[in-house]
PDB file of C-alpha atoms in Angstrom:
ATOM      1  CA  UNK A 259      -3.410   0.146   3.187  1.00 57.00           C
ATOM      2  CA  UNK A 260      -4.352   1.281   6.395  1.00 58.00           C
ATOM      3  CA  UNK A 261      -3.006   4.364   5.814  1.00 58.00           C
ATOM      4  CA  UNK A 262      -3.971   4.986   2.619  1.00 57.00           C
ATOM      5  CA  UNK A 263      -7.224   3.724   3.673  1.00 57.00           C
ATOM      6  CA  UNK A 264      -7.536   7.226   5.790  1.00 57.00           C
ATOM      7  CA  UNK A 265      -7.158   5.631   8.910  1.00 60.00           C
ATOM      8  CA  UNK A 266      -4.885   8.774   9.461  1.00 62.00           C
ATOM      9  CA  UNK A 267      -5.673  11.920   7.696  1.00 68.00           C
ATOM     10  CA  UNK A 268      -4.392  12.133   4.220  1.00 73.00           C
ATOM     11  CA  UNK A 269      -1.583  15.237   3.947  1.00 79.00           C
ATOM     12  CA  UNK A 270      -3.121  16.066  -0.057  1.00 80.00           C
ATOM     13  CA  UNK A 271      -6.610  15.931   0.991  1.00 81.00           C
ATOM     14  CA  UNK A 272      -5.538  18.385   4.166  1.00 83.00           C
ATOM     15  CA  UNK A 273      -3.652  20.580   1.424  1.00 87.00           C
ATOM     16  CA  UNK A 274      -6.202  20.598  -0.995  1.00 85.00           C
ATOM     17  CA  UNK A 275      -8.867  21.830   1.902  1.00 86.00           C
ATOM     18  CA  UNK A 276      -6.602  24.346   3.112  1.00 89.00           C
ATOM     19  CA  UNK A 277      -6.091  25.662  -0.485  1.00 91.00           C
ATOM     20  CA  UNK A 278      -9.851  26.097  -1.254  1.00 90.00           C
ATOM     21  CA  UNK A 279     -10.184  27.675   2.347  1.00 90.00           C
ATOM     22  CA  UNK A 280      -7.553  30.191   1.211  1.00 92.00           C
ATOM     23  CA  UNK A 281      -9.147  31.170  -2.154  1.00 92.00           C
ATOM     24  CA  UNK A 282     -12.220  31.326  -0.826  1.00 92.00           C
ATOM     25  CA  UNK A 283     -13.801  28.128  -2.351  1.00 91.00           C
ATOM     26  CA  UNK A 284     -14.652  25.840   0.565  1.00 89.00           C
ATOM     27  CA  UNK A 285     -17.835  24.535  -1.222  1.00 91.00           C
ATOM     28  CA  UNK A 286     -15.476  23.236  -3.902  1.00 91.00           C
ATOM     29  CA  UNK A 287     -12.419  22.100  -2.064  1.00 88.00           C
ATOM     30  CA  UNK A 288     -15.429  20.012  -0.392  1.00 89.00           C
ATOM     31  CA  UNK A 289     -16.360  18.230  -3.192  1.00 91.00           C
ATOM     32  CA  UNK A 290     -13.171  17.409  -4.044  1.00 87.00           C
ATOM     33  CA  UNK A 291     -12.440  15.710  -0.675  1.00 86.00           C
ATOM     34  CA  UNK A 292     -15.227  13.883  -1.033  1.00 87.00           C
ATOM     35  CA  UNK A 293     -14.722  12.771  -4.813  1.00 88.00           C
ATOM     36  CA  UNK A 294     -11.332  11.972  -3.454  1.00 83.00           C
ATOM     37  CA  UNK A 295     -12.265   9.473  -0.876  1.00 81.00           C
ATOM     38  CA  UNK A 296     -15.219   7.546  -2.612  1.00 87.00           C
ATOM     39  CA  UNK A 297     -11.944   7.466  -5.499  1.00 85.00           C
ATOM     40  CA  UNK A 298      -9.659   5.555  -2.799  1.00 80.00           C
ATOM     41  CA  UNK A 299     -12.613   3.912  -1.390  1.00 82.00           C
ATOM     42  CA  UNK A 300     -13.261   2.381  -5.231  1.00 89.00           C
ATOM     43  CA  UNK A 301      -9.753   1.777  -5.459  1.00 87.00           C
ATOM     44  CA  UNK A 302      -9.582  -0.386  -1.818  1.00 82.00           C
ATOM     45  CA  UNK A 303     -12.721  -2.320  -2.514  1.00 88.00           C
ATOM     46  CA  UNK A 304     -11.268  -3.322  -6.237  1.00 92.00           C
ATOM     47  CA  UNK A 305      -7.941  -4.654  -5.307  1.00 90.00           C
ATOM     48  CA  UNK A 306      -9.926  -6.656  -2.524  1.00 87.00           C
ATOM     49  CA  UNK A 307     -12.263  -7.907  -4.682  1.00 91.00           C
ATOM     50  CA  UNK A 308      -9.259  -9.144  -7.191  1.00 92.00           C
ATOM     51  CA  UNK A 309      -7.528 -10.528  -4.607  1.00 85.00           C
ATOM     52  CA  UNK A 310     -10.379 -12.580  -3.441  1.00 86.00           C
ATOM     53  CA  UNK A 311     -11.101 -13.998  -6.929  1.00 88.00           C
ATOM     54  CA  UNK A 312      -7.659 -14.540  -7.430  1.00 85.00           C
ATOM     55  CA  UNK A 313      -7.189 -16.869  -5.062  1.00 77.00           C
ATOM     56  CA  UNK A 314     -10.445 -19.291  -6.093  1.00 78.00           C
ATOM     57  CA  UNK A 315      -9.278 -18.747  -9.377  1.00 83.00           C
ATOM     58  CA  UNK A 316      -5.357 -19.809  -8.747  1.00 79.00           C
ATOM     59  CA  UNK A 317      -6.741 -23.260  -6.497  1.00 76.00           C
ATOM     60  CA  UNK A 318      -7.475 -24.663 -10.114  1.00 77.00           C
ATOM     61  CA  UNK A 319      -3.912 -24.677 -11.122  1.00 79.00           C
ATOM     62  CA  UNK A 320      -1.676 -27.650  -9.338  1.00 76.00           C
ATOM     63  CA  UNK A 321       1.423 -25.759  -9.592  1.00 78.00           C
ATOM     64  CA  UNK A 322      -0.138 -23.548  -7.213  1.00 76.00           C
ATOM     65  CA  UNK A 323      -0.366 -25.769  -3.948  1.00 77.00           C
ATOM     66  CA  UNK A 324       3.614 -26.831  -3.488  1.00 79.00           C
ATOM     67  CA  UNK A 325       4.210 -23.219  -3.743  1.00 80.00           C
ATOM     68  CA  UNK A 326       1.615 -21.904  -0.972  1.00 79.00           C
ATOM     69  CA  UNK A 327       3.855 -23.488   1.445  1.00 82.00           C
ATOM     70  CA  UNK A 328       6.835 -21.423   0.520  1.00 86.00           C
ATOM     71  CA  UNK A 329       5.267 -18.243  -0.528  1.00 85.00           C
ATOM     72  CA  UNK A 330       5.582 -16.527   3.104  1.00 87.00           C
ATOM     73  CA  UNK A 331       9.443 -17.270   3.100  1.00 89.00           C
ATOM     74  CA  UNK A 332       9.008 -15.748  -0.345  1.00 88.00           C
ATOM     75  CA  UNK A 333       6.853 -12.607   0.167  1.00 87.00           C
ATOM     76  CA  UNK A 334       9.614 -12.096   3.564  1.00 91.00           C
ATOM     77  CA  UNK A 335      13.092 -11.932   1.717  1.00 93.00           C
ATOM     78  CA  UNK A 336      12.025  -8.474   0.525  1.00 93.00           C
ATOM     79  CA  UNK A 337      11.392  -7.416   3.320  1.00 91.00           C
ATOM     80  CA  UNK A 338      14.455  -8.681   5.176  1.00 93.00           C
ATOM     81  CA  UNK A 339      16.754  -7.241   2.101  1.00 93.00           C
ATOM     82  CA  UNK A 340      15.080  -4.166   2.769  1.00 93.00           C
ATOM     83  CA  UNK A 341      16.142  -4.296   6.596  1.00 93.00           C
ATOM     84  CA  UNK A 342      19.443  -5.756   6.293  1.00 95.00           C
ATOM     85  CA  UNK A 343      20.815  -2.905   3.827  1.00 95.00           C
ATOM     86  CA  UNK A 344      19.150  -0.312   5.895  1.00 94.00           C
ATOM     87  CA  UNK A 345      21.341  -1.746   8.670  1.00 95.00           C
ATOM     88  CA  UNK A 346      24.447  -2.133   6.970  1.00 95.00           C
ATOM     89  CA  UNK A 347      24.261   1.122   5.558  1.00 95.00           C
ATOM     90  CA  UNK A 348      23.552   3.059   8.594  1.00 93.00           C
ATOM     91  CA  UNK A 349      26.259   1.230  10.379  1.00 94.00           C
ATOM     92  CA  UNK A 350      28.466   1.975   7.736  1.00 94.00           C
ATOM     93  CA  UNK A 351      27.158   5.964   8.220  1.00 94.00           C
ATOM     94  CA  UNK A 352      27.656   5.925  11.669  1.00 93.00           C
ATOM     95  CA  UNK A 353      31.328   4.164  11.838  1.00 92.00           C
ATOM     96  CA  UNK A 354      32.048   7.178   9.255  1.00 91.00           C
ATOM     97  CA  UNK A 355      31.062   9.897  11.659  1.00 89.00           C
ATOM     98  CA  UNK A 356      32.830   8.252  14.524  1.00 88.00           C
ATOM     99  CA  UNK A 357      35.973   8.228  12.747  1.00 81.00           C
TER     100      UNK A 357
END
């Protein structure tokens, strides 16, 4: 989110500035920047706000409480997945080229 957020400059937004620079339209490659970012910005502030009335809206369900105490094992095996076939397939890779 962060980095969609434009904590670090966004590569389209750079392109899409360069591009207007290039044909001359500065003004306009401006504006869409800026329409751009109050987009994202829109975007940001409406998945917070969901998330936020999601959760006082969830506490009114009592299948909801046994599974908070799981849910960051849950939201983790993913994640871990993610990481364990990254290692097993680079392993794999580099036991290839070492053979």
């Amino acid at each position: 989110m962060g980095i969609a957020g434009g904590l670090v400059p966004c590569p389209s937004a750079l392109v899409l500035l360069l591009s207007a620079i290039a044909l001359h339209q500065t003004a306009y490659g401006l504006i869409l920047v800026c329409a751009f970012s109050v987009g994202l910005a829109v975007v940001l502030v409406t998945i917070g706000l969901v998330i936020i009335y999601a959760h006082q809206w969830l506490k009114g369900f009592s299948w909801v409480q046994p599974l908070q105490q799981y849910m960051p094992i849950i939201s983790a095996m993913p994640t871990a997945g993610y990481a364990y076939a990254v290692i097993i397939v680079g392993s794999v890779l580099m036991a290839c080229a070492v053979i």
